[in-house]
Short mmCIF file of C-alpha atoms in Angstrom, two decimals:
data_model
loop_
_atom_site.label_atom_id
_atom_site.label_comp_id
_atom_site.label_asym_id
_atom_site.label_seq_id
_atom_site.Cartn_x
_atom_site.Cartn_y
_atom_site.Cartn_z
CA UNK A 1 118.88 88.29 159.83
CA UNK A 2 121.82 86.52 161.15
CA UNK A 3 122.10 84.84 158.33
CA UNK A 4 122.69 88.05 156.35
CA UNK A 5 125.06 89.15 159.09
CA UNK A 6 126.82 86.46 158.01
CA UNK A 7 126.86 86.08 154.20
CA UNK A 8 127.86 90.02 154.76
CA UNK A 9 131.43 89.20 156.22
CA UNK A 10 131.59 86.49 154.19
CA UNK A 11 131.54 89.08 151.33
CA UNK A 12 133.85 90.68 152.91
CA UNK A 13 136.34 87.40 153.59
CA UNK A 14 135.71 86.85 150.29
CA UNK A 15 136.71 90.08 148.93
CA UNK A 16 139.90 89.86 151.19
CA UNK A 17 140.90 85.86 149.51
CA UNK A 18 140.63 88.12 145.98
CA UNK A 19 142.87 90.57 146.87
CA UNK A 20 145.28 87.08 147.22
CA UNK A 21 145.69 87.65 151.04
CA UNK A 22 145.07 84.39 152.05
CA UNK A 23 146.53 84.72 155.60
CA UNK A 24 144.23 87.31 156.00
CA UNK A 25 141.05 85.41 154.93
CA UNK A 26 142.05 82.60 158.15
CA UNK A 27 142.61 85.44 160.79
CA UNK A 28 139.02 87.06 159.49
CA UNK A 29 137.21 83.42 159.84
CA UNK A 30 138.97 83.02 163.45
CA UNK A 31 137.66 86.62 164.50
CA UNK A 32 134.37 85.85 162.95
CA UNK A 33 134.00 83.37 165.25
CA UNK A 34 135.19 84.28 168.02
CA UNK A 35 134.39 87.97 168.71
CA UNK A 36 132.07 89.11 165.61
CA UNK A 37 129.37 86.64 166.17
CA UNK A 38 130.41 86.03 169.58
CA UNK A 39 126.74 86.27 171.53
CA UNK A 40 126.39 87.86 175.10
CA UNK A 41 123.20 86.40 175.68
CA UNK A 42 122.55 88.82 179.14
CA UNK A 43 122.96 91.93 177.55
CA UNK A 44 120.53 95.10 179.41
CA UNK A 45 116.79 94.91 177.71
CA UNK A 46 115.97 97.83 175.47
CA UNK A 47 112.47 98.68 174.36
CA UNK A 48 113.93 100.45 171.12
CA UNK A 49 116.30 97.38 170.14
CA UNK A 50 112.76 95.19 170.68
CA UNK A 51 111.03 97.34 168.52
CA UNK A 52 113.92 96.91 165.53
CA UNK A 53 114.30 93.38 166.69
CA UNK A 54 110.67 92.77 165.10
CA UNK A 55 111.48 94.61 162.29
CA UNK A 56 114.85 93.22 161.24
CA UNK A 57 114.78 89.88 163.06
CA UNK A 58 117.97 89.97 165.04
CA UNK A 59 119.03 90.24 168.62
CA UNK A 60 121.39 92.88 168.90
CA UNK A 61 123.56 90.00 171.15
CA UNK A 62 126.40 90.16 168.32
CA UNK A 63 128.90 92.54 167.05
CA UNK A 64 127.86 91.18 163.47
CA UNK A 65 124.55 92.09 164.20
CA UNK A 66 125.08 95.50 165.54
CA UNK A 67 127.28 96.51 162.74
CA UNK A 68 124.63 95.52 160.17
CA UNK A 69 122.16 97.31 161.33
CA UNK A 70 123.84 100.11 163.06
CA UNK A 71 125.80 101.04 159.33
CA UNK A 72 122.55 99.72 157.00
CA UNK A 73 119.50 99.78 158.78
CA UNK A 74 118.81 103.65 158.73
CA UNK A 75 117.77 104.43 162.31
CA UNK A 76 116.45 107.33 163.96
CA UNK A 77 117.62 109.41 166.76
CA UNK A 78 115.81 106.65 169.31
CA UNK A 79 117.87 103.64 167.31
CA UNK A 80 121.37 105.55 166.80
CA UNK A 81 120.84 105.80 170.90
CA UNK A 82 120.16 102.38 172.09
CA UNK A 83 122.35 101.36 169.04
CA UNK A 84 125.50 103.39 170.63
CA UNK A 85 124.05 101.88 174.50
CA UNK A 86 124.28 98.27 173.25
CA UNK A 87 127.77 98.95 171.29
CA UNK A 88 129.15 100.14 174.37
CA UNK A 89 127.88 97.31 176.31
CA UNK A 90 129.94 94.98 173.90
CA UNK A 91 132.62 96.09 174.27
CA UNK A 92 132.31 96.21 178.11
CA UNK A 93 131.89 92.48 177.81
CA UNK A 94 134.67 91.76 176.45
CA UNK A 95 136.81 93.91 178.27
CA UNK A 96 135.11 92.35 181.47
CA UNK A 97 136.22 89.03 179.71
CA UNK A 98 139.66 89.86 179.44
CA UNK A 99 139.65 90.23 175.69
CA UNK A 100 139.06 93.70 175.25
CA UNK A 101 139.39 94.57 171.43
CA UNK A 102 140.10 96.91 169.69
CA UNK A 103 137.97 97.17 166.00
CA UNK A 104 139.01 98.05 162.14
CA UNK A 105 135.77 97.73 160.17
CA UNK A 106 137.92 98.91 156.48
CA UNK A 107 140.22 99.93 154.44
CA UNK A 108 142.47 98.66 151.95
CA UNK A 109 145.00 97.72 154.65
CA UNK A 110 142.67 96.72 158.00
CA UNK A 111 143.89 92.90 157.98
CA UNK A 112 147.73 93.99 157.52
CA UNK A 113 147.44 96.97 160.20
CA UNK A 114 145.64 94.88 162.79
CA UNK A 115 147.67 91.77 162.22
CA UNK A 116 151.27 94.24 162.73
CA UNK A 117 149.54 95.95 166.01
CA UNK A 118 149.04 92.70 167.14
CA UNK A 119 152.42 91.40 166.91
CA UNK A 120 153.45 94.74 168.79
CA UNK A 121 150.84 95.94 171.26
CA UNK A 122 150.05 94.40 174.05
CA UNK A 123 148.65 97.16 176.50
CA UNK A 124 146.00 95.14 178.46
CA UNK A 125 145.36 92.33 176.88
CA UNK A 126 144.11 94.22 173.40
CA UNK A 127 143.57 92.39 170.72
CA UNK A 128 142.97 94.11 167.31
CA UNK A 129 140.10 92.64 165.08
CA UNK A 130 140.07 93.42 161.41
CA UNK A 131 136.13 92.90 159.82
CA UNK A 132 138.66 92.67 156.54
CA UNK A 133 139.81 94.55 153.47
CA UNK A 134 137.29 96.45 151.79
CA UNK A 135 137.93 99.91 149.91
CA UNK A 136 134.58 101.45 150.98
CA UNK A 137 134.04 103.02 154.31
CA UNK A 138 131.33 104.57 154.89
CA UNK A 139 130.38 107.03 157.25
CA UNK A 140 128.25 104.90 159.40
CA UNK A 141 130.94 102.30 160.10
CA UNK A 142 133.25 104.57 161.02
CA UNK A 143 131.07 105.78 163.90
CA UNK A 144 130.42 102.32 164.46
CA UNK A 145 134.10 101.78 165.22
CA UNK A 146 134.83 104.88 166.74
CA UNK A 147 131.93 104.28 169.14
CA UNK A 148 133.50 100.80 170.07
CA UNK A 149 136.81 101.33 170.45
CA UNK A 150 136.55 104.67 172.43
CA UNK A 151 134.71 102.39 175.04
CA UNK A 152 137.47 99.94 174.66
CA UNK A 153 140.05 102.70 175.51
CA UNK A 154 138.29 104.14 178.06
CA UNK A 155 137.98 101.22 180.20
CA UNK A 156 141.82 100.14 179.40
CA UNK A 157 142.62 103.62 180.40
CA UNK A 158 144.52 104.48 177.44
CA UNK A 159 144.04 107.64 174.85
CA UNK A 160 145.47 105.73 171.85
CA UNK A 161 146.43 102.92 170.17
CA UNK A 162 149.32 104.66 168.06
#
């Protein structure tokens, strides 16, 4: 499964490189490294995530991983809840880290908007991490992202990015 977690944002860089924003494309393979599929390897054990673990073969350690399942994997009420537990988690980590970050999972303009609130935010150390240019958003990634970056705001202290 990671290996779909993977050939999905490569979709996505690719998509972004065919929309001729090259720039772009670099800055997604540098935050697909380093905070996407970044693994927490000591995250809390969940007996719902173990259950979906068998079923869709990943860990739940990853960003990547969470947002693939978490937007595709059509949960119930028991997943959507240790789904939003484990989300939350994440981001904790990386705020504990000192990289808290802040997430755009679409849009048309998510690698432009995160690259300009990069250049001019710095409240806490935020970083702002475009998953890329796509036109479709769907309803599950946005609560994927609000669920993340609420966390992220709530442990910087901060109502807003804007």
């Amino acid at each position: 499964m990671k290996i779909l977690t993977t050939i999905k944002l490569w979709i996505i860089a690719i998509s972004v490189s065919g929309q001729d924003l090259k720039s772009d494309t670099t800055a997604f393979q540098r935050n697909l490294d380093r905070f996407i599929n970044r693994e927490f390897s000591t995250l809390t054990p969940d007996t719902t995530l173990s259950r979906l673990k068998s079923k869709y073969g990943v860990n739940f350690n990853t960003l990547g991983e969470c947002f693939l399942i978490f937007t595709k994997g059509n949960l119930d009420e028991r997943g959507v809840a240790s789904m939003t537990v484990r989300i939350r988690e994440i981001a904790r980590r990386f705020f504990d880290e000192g990289t808290p970050i802040y997430l755009s999972v679409g849009g048309s303009q998510s690698a432009e908007w995160t690259a300009k609130q990069n250049e001019k935010n710095k409240r806490g150390n935020l970083i702002f991490v475009s998953f890329g240019n796509y036109c479709v958003v769907e309803k599950n990634d946005t609560e994927f992202e609000t669920l993340f970056n609420r966390k992220t705001l709530e442990l910087l202290g901060i109502e807003s990015v804007e």
